PDB file of C-alpha atoms and ligand atoms in Angstrom:
ATOM      1  CA  UNK A 180     -92.121 156.236  48.143  1.00 89.00           C
ATOM      2  CA  UNK A 181     -94.821 158.664  46.998  1.00 96.00           C
ATOM      3  CA  UNK A 182     -97.409 157.086  44.731  1.00 97.00           C
ATOM      4  CA  UNK A 183     -97.336 158.082  41.060  1.00 98.00           C
ATOM      5  CA  UNK A 184    -100.591 159.780  40.072  1.00 98.00           C
ATOM      6  CA  UNK A 185    -101.304 160.662  36.442  1.00 98.00           C
ATOM      7  CA  UNK A 186    -104.372 162.878  36.447  1.00 98.00           C
ATOM      8  CA  UNK A 187    -106.445 164.565  33.782  1.00 98.00           C
ATOM      9  CA  UNK A 188    -108.220 167.840  34.471  1.00 98.00           C
ATOM     10  CA  UNK A 189    -111.042 168.200  31.989  1.00 98.00           C
ATOM     11  CA  UNK A 190    -111.996 171.708  33.195  1.00 98.00           C
ATOM     12  CA  UNK A 191    -115.373 172.670  31.630  1.00 98.00           C
ATOM     13  CA  UNK A 192    -115.185 170.240  28.732  1.00 98.00           C
ATOM     14  CA  UNK A 193    -117.284 167.207  27.726  1.00 98.00           C
ATOM     15  CA  UNK A 194    -120.963 166.441  28.085  1.00 98.00           C
ATOM     16  CA  UNK A 195    -122.055 163.064  29.451  1.00 98.00           C
ATOM     17  CA  UNK A 196    -122.236 161.495  25.992  1.00 98.00           C
ATOM     18  CA  UNK A 197    -118.775 162.841  25.132  1.00 98.00           C
ATOM     19  CA  UNK A 198    -117.437 161.535  28.461  1.00 98.00           C
ATOM     20  CA  UNK A 199    -118.836 158.071  27.762  1.00 98.00           C
ATOM     21  CA  UNK A 200    -117.255 158.019  24.315  1.00 98.00           C
ATOM     22  CA  UNK A 201    -113.922 159.107  25.806  1.00 98.00           C
ATOM     23  CA  UNK A 202    -113.792 156.479  28.529  1.00 98.00           C
ATOM     24  CA  UNK A 203    -114.651 153.668  26.127  1.00 97.00           C
ATOM     25  CA  UNK A 204    -111.949 154.744  23.659  1.00 98.00           C
ATOM     26  CA  UNK A 205    -109.433 155.403  26.430  1.00 98.00           C
ATOM     27  CA  UNK A 206    -109.868 151.993  28.084  1.00 97.00           C
ATOM     28  CA  UNK A 207    -109.725 150.310  24.694  1.00 97.00           C
ATOM     29  CA  UNK A 208    -106.481 152.140  23.852  1.00 96.00           C
ATOM     30  CA  UNK A 209    -104.947 151.233  27.215  1.00 94.00           C
ATOM     31  CA  UNK A 210    -105.855 147.595  26.647  1.00 91.00           C
ATOM     32  CA  UNK A 211    -104.168 145.354  29.164  1.00 87.00           C
ATOM     33  CA  UNK A 212    -100.911 147.303  29.441  1.00 87.00           C
ATOM     34  CA  UNK A 213     -99.216 146.784  32.778  1.00 85.00           C
ATOM     35  CA  UNK A 214     -98.824 150.196  34.371  1.00 88.00           C
ATOM     36  CA  UNK A 215     -97.449 149.033  37.702  1.00 87.00           C
ATOM     37  CA  UNK A 216     -98.695 151.078  40.635  1.00 88.00           C
ATOM     38  CA  UNK A 217     -99.487 154.212  38.618  1.00 95.00           C
ATOM     39  CA  UNK A 218    -102.819 155.668  39.640  1.00 97.00           C
ATOM     40  CA  UNK A 219    -104.771 157.005  36.675  1.00 98.00           C
ATOM     41  CA  UNK A 220    -107.283 159.693  37.552  1.00 98.00           C
ATOM     42  CA  UNK A 221    -109.760 161.827  35.601  1.00 98.00           C
ATOM     43  CA  UNK A 222    -111.045 164.994  37.298  1.00 98.00           C
ATOM     44  CA  UNK A 223    -114.171 165.958  35.412  1.00 98.00           C
ATOM     45  CA  UNK A 224    -117.211 168.260  35.529  1.00 98.00           C
ATOM     46  CA  UNK A 225    -119.811 167.305  38.152  1.00 98.00           C
ATOM     47  CA  UNK A 226    -122.280 166.262  35.451  1.00 98.00           C
ATOM     48  CA  UNK A 227    -119.842 163.611  34.177  1.00 98.00           C
ATOM     49  CA  UNK A 228    -119.017 162.041  37.553  1.00 98.00           C
ATOM     50  CA  UNK A 229    -121.787 159.452  37.750  1.00 98.00           C
ATOM     51  CA  UNK A 230    -121.527 158.174  34.188  1.00 98.00           C
ATOM     52  CA  UNK A 231    -117.740 157.907  34.406  1.00 98.00           C
ATOM     53  CA  UNK A 232    -117.962 156.071  37.715  1.00 97.00           C
ATOM     54  CA  UNK A 233    -120.214 153.546  36.005  1.00 97.00           C
ATOM     55  CA  UNK A 234    -118.136 153.132  32.865  1.00 97.00           C
ATOM     56  CA  UNK A 235    -114.745 153.032  34.618  1.00 96.00           C
ATOM     57  CA  UNK A 236    -115.886 150.360  37.073  1.00 93.00           C
ATOM     58  CA  UNK A 237    -113.316 147.525  37.364  1.00 91.00           C
ATOM     59  CA  UNK A 238    -110.772 149.574  35.385  1.00 93.00           C
ATOM     60  CA  UNK A 239    -107.514 151.188  36.599  1.00 94.00           C
ATOM     61  CA  UNK A 240    -109.107 154.662  36.259  1.00 97.00           C
ATOM     62  CA  UNK A 241    -110.350 156.622  39.274  1.00 97.00           C
ATOM     63  CA  UNK A 242    -112.716 159.567  38.901  1.00 98.00           C
ATOM     64  CA  UNK A 243    -112.335 162.884  40.722  1.00 98.00           C
ATOM     65  CA  UNK A 244    -114.116 166.231  40.974  1.00 98.00           C
ATOM     66  CA  UNK A 245    -112.684 169.711  40.351  1.00 98.00           C
ATOM     67  CA  UNK A 246    -113.943 171.481  43.465  1.00 98.00           C
ATOM     68  CA  UNK A 247    -115.908 170.939  46.681  1.00 98.00           C
ATOM     69  CA  UNK A 248    -117.630 173.258  49.142  1.00 98.00           C
ATOM     70  CA  UNK A 249    -116.576 173.296  52.806  1.00 98.00           C
ATOM     71  CA  UNK A 250    -120.071 172.944  54.289  1.00 98.00           C
ATOM     72  CA  UNK A 251    -121.809 169.563  54.454  1.00 98.00           C
ATOM     73  CA  UNK A 252    -125.025 171.127  53.235  1.00 98.00           C
ATOM     74  CA  UNK A 253    -126.652 174.540  53.380  1.00 98.00           C
ATOM     75  CA  UNK A 254    -127.967 177.538  51.483  1.00 98.00           C
ATOM     76  CA  UNK A 255    -125.080 177.756  48.984  1.00 98.00           C
ATOM     77  CA  UNK A 256    -126.743 177.892  45.589  1.00 98.00           C
ATOM     78  CA  UNK A 257    -124.653 176.304  42.890  1.00 97.00           C
ATOM     79  CA  UNK A 258    -122.229 174.498  45.210  1.00 97.00           C
ATOM     80  CA  UNK A 259    -121.518 170.777  45.745  1.00 98.00           C
ATOM     81  CA  UNK A 260    -120.560 169.235  49.108  1.00 98.00           C
ATOM     82  CA  UNK A 261    -118.207 166.406  50.068  1.00 98.00           C
ATOM     83  CA  UNK A 262    -121.019 164.027  51.150  1.00 98.00           C
ATOM     84  CA  UNK A 263    -122.555 164.465  47.680  1.00 98.00           C
ATOM     85  CA  UNK A 264    -119.268 163.357  46.108  1.00 98.00           C
ATOM     86  CA  UNK A 265    -118.800 160.517  48.580  1.00 98.00           C
ATOM     87  CA  UNK A 266    -122.177 159.051  47.692  1.00 97.00           C
ATOM     88  CA  UNK A 267    -120.997 158.834  44.071  1.00 97.00           C
ATOM     89  CA  UNK A 268    -117.850 157.009  45.209  1.00 96.00           C
ATOM     90  CA  UNK A 269    -115.534 159.937  44.401  1.00 98.00           C
ATOM     91  CA  UNK A 270    -112.149 159.688  46.118  1.00 96.00           C
ATOM     92  CA  UNK A 271    -110.235 162.694  44.717  1.00 98.00           C
ATOM     93  CA  UNK A 272    -110.899 166.398  44.222  1.00 98.00           C
ATOM     94  CA  UNK A 273    -108.818 169.239  42.775  1.00 98.00           C
ATOM     95  CA  UNK A 274    -108.715 172.278  45.071  1.00 98.00           C
ATOM     96  CA  UNK A 275    -107.327 175.750  44.474  1.00 98.00           C
ATOM     97  CA  UNK A 276    -106.660 175.446  40.738  1.00 98.00           C
ATOM     98  CA  UNK A 277    -105.321 178.769  39.449  1.00 98.00           C
ATOM     99  CA  UNK A 278    -108.434 179.207  37.296  1.00 98.00           C
ATOM    100  CA  UNK A 279    -110.583 179.025  40.456  1.00 98.00           C
ATOM    101  CA  UNK A 280    -108.290 181.531  42.151  1.00 97.00           C
ATOM    102  CA  UNK A 281    -108.226 183.865  39.129  1.00 96.00           C
ATOM    103  CA  UNK A 282    -111.851 183.774  37.937  1.00 97.00           C
ATOM    104  CA  UNK A 283    -113.884 182.721  40.984  1.00 97.00           C
ATOM    105  CA  UNK A 284    -112.317 184.559  43.902  1.00 96.00           C
ATOM    106  CA  UNK A 285    -110.735 181.493  45.512  1.00 97.00           C
ATOM    107  CA  UNK A 286    -108.319 182.501  48.280  1.00 98.00           C
ATOM    108  CA  UNK A 287    -105.809 180.588  50.386  1.00 98.00           C
ATOM    109  CA  UNK A 288    -108.393 180.727  53.173  1.00 98.00           C
ATOM    110  CA  UNK A 289    -111.223 179.151  51.146  1.00 98.00           C
ATOM    111  CA  UNK A 290    -108.726 176.675  49.702  1.00 98.00           C
ATOM    112  CA  UNK A 291    -107.872 175.664  53.256  1.00 98.00           C
ATOM    113  CA  UNK A 292    -111.547 175.229  54.195  1.00 98.00           C
ATOM    114  CA  UNK A 293    -112.169 173.075  51.116  1.00 98.00           C
ATOM    115  CA  UNK A 294    -109.089 170.908  51.749  1.00 98.00           C
ATOM    116  CA  UNK A 295    -110.192 170.135  55.282  1.00 98.00           C
ATOM    117  CA  UNK A 296    -113.789 169.443  54.236  1.00 98.00           C
ATOM    118  CA  UNK A 297    -112.637 166.958  51.591  1.00 98.00           C
ATOM    119  CA  UNK A 298    -110.366 165.153  54.042  1.00 98.00           C
ATOM    120  CA  UNK A 299    -113.066 165.004  56.700  1.00 98.00           C
ATOM    121  CA  UNK A 300    -115.053 162.818  54.308  1.00 98.00           C
ATOM    122  CA  UNK A 301    -112.110 160.679  53.233  1.00 98.00           C
ATOM    123  CA  UNK A 302    -111.579 162.355  49.852  1.00 98.00           C
ATOM    124  CA  UNK A 303    -107.961 162.980  48.797  1.00 98.00           C
ATOM    125  CA  UNK A 304    -107.536 166.616  47.735  1.00 98.00           C
ATOM    126  CA  UNK A 305    -105.101 167.748  45.042  1.00 98.00           C
ATOM    127  CA  UNK A 306    -103.912 171.176  46.143  1.00 98.00           C
ATOM    128  CA  UNK A 307    -102.733 173.329  43.226  1.00 98.00           C
ATOM    129  CA  UNK A 308    -100.037 175.952  43.764  1.00 98.00           C
ATOM    130  CA  UNK A 309     -97.921 177.974  41.375  1.00 98.00           C
ATOM    131  CA  UNK A 310     -96.672 181.399  40.440  1.00 97.00           C
ATOM    132  CA  UNK A 311     -97.636 183.836  37.685  1.00 96.00           C
ATOM    133  CA  UNK A 312     -95.213 185.129  35.057  1.00 95.00           C
ATOM    134  CA  UNK A 313     -94.749 188.532  36.769  1.00 96.00           C
ATOM    135  CA  UNK A 314     -94.042 186.756  40.068  1.00 97.00           C
ATOM    136  CA  UNK A 315     -91.475 184.517  38.392  1.00 96.00           C
ATOM    137  CA  UNK A 316     -89.847 187.465  36.636  1.00 95.00           C
ATOM    138  CA  UNK A 317     -89.661 189.347  39.937  1.00 97.00           C
ATOM    139  CA  UNK A 318     -87.905 186.400  41.630  1.00 97.00           C
ATOM    140  CA  UNK A 319     -90.897 185.764  43.899  1.00 97.00           C
ATOM    141  CA  UNK A 320     -91.658 182.183  42.834  1.00 97.00           C
ATOM    142  CA  UNK A 321     -90.465 180.447  45.991  1.00 97.00           C
ATOM    143  CA  UNK A 322     -91.869 182.998  48.456  1.00 98.00           C
ATOM    144  CA  UNK A 323     -95.270 182.980  46.761  1.00 98.00           C
ATOM    145  CA  UNK A 324     -95.572 179.203  46.682  1.00 98.00           C
ATOM    146  CA  UNK A 325     -94.383 178.853  50.279  1.00 98.00           C
ATOM    147  CA  UNK A 326     -97.058 181.332  51.332  1.00 98.00           C
ATOM    148  CA  UNK A 327     -99.739 179.397  49.407  1.00 98.00           C
ATOM    149  CA  UNK A 328     -98.595 176.227  51.184  1.00 98.00           C
ATOM    150  CA  UNK A 329     -98.406 177.776  54.624  1.00 98.00           C
ATOM    151  CA  UNK A 330    -101.874 179.276  54.469  1.00 98.00           C
ATOM    152  CA  UNK A 331    -103.498 176.497  52.495  1.00 98.00           C
ATOM    153  CA  UNK A 332    -102.204 173.653  54.646  1.00 98.00           C
ATOM    154  CA  UNK A 333    -103.160 174.942  58.116  1.00 98.00           C
ATOM    155  CA  UNK A 334    -104.763 172.035  59.966  1.00 97.00           C
ATOM    156  CA  UNK A 335    -104.582 169.836  56.863  1.00 98.00           C
ATOM    157  CA  UNK A 336    -103.677 166.136  57.176  1.00 98.00           C
ATOM    158  CA  UNK A 337    -100.517 165.595  55.140  1.00 98.00           C
ATOM    159  CA  UNK A 338    -101.199 161.863  55.186  1.00 97.00           C
ATOM    160  CA  UNK A 339    -104.056 162.236  52.707  1.00 97.00           C
ATOM    161  CA  UNK A 340    -102.958 164.897  50.255  1.00 98.00           C
ATOM    162  CA  UNK A 341    -101.562 165.408  46.760  1.00 98.00           C
ATOM    163  CA  UNK A 342     -99.931 168.646  45.650  1.00 98.00           C
ATOM    164  CA  UNK A 343     -99.752 169.869  42.064  1.00 98.00           C
ATOM    165  CA  UNK A 344     -97.134 172.458  41.136  1.00 98.00           C
ATOM    166  CA  UNK A 345     -98.673 174.347  38.241  1.00 98.00           C
ATOM    167  CA  UNK A 346     -96.837 177.490  37.135  1.00 97.00           C
ATOM    168  CA  UNK A 347     -99.665 179.682  35.816  1.00 96.00           C
ATOM    169  CA  UNK A 348     -97.640 180.823  32.814  1.00 95.00           C
ATOM    170  CA  UNK A 349     -97.313 177.194  31.670  1.00 95.00           C
ATOM    171  CA  UNK A 350    -101.031 176.346  31.844  1.00 94.00           C
ATOM    172  CA  UNK A 351    -102.729 176.050  28.470  1.00 89.00           C
ATOM    173  CA  UNK A 352     -99.947 178.001  26.788  1.00 89.00           C
ATOM    174  CA  UNK A 353     -97.787 175.254  25.303  1.00 82.00           C
ATOM    175  CA  UNK A 354     -94.978 176.935  27.253  1.00 84.00           C
ATOM    176  CA  UNK A 355     -93.970 173.974  29.460  1.00 84.00           C
ATOM    177  CA  UNK A 356     -91.782 174.676  32.451  1.00 93.00           C
ATOM    178  CA  UNK A 357     -88.392 173.051  31.748  1.00 95.00           C
ATOM    179  CA  UNK A 358     -88.447 169.648  33.445  1.00 97.00           C
ATOM    180  CA  UNK A 359     -85.353 170.420  35.508  1.00 97.00           C
ATOM    181  CA  UNK A 360     -86.927 173.651  36.803  1.00 97.00           C
ATOM    182  CA  UNK A 361     -90.166 171.865  37.705  1.00 98.00           C
ATOM    183  CA  UNK A 362     -88.033 169.283  39.498  1.00 98.00           C
ATOM    184  CA  UNK A 363     -86.205 172.029  41.406  1.00 98.00           C
ATOM    185  CA  UNK A 364     -89.372 173.813  42.562  1.00 98.00           C
ATOM    186  CA  UNK A 365     -91.042 170.532  43.525  1.00 98.00           C
ATOM    187  CA  UNK A 366     -87.967 169.645  45.591  1.00 98.00           C
ATOM    188  CA  UNK A 367     -88.332 172.969  47.421  1.00 98.00           C
ATOM    189  CA  UNK A 368     -92.053 172.357  47.972  1.00 98.00           C
ATOM    190  CA  UNK A 369     -91.244 168.962  49.492  1.00 98.00           C
ATOM    191  CA  UNK A 370     -88.820 170.588  51.918  1.00 97.00           C
ATOM    192  CA  UNK A 371     -91.688 172.730  53.228  1.00 97.00           C
ATOM    193  CA  UNK A 372     -93.854 169.725  54.085  1.00 97.00           C
ATOM    194  CA  UNK A 373     -94.039 167.664  57.267  1.00 96.00           C
ATOM    195  CA  UNK A 374     -94.608 164.497  55.239  1.00 97.00           C
ATOM    196  CA  UNK A 375     -91.857 163.944  52.633  1.00 94.00           C
ATOM    197  CA  UNK A 376     -93.859 161.118  51.025  1.00 96.00           C
ATOM    198  CA  UNK A 377     -96.610 163.295  49.596  1.00 98.00           C
ATOM    199  CA  UNK A 378     -97.223 162.826  45.876  1.00 98.00           C
ATOM    200  CA  UNK A 379     -96.241 166.074  44.121  1.00 98.00           C
ATOM    201  CA  UNK A 380     -97.309 166.465  40.512  1.00 98.00           C
ATOM    202  CA  UNK A 381     -96.252 168.877  37.806  1.00 98.00           C
ATOM    203  CA  UNK A 382     -98.932 170.552  35.668  1.00 97.00           C
ATOM    204  CA  UNK A 383     -98.794 172.959  32.732  1.00 97.00           C
ATOM    205  CA  UNK A 384     -98.759 172.000  29.029  1.00 96.00           C
ATOM    206  CA  UNK A 385     -97.950 168.342  29.686  1.00 97.00           C
ATOM    207  CA  UNK A 386     -98.136 166.524  26.347  1.00 97.00           C
ATOM    208  CA  UNK A 387     -97.269 163.116  24.863  1.00 97.00           C
ATOM    209  CA  UNK A 388     -93.975 164.570  23.615  1.00 96.00           C
ATOM    210  CA  UNK A 389     -92.723 165.913  26.956  1.00 96.00           C
ATOM    211  CA  UNK A 390     -94.179 163.386  29.452  1.00 97.00           C
ATOM    212  CA  UNK A 391     -91.180 161.045  29.390  1.00 97.00           C
ATOM    213  CA  UNK A 392     -88.748 163.815  30.257  1.00 97.00           C
ATOM    214  CA  UNK A 393     -90.992 165.184  33.003  1.00 97.00           C
ATOM    215  CA  UNK A 394     -91.512 161.774  34.614  1.00 97.00           C
ATOM    216  CA  UNK A 395     -87.768 161.076  34.478  1.00 98.00           C
ATOM    217  CA  UNK A 396     -87.221 163.830  37.067  1.00 98.00           C
ATOM    218  CA  UNK A 397     -86.566 162.342  40.497  1.00 97.00           C
ATOM    219  CA  UNK A 398     -88.725 164.749  42.526  1.00 98.00           C
ATOM    220  CA  UNK A 399     -91.816 164.583  40.277  1.00 98.00           C
ATOM    221  CA  UNK A 400     -94.418 161.953  41.222  1.00 98.00           C
ATOM    222  CA  UNK A 401     -96.991 162.529  38.512  1.00 98.00           C
ATOM    223  CA  UNK A 402     -98.712 165.087  36.346  1.00 98.00           C
ATOM    224  CA  UNK A 403    -101.945 167.060  36.178  1.00 98.00           C
ATOM    225  CA  UNK A 404    -102.894 167.316  32.519  1.00 98.00           C
ATOM    226  CA  UNK A 405    -105.434 169.732  31.051  1.00 98.00           C
ATOM    227  CA  UNK A 406    -105.751 169.970  27.259  1.00 97.00           C
ATOM    228  CA  UNK A 407    -103.924 166.726  26.447  1.00 98.00           C
ATOM    229  CA  UNK A 408    -106.269 164.718  28.721  1.00 98.00           C
ATOM    230  CA  UNK A 409    -109.258 165.488  26.484  1.00 98.00           C
ATOM    231  CA  UNK A 410    -108.126 163.176  23.715  1.00 98.00           C
ATOM    232  CA  UNK A 411    -108.205 159.462  24.636  1.00 98.00           C
ATOM    233  CA  UNK A 412    -105.148 158.563  22.553  1.00 98.00           C
ATOM    234  CA  UNK A 413    -103.011 161.414  23.822  1.00 98.00           C
ATOM    235  CA  UNK A 414    -103.959 160.727  27.454  1.00 98.00           C
ATOM    236  CA  UNK A 415    -103.330 156.998  26.971  1.00 97.00           C
ATOM    237  CA  UNK A 416     -99.816 157.825  25.709  1.00 97.00           C
ATOM    238  CA  UNK A 417     -99.253 160.077  28.730  1.00 98.00           C
ATOM    239  CA  UNK A 418    -100.269 157.463  31.301  1.00 98.00           C
ATOM    240  CA  UNK A 419     -98.069 154.897  29.527  1.00 96.00           C
ATOM    241  CA  UNK A 420     -94.954 157.124  29.793  1.00 96.00           C
ATOM    242  CA  UNK A 421     -91.641 155.334  29.892  1.00 89.00           C
TER     243      UNK A 421
HETATM  244  P1  PGA B  41    -102.814 172.293  30.493  1.00 80.64           P
HETATM  245  O1  PGA B  41    -103.623 172.528  31.872  1.00 80.64           O
HETATM  246  O2  PGA B  41    -102.262 170.898  30.547  1.00 80.64           O
HETATM  247  O3  PGA B  41    -103.856 172.462  29.414  1.00 80.64           O
HETATM  248  O4  PGA B  41    -101.736 173.316  30.452  1.00 80.64           O
HETATM  249  C1  PGA B  41    -103.138 172.037  33.097  1.00 80.64           C
HETATM  250  C2  PGA B  41    -104.080 172.401  34.216  1.00 80.64           C
HETATM  251  O5  PGA B  41    -104.671 173.481  34.188  1.00 80.64           O
HETATM  252  O6  PGA B  41    -104.243 171.615  35.174  1.00 80.64           O
END
């Protein structure tokens, strides 16, 4: 059975002091609820990693990064390497988010390099894939995602990987992909993989009022949550889905 992973993606939100306030309120709201084997994860800006590692210690929350460079070190101004994350105890990293692809020139090739670099240092990457609205309207959803998978996953260990299906048109728009459609696409993604037990998440306008329906879908093993992960009460409701 794939593990259930409920992850927040803070994007470029929250300073260290805001992050500290969040984690205290979030853990307080969670209290001692029994969440079974659900993994709770917060993928945050680099500057928040250390403080969140400290304040989430001995809690059910793991902390992840939002990107990683493929080199171990080098003349790459502005980049962060896997060994730098490992030293902070980071075990997860988002790779190939559509915002990285759209605004920062990320390609399937660089996504592939980053995936392999993360795995080499024992970090579990979350590979993001998903189609744009024009691609969906043109009936190219499946072909586009399969191509992202084929190129992105070359030489990648499918034993240490999470995939997030994030239709671009559903990200930050409030326009959630119908749960049954997300379930369908995720089922197709799974058929493309060598390892059928990979955790595959849905992402795109996940909120407290649609989480239960999304998590009721048989093919969906978790969610990647942007906006609704910024509020401790809303994220606590999401991780406690029924
Ligand atoms: P959203 O973002 O939940 O705000 O739509 C999801 C994401 O970009 O991972």
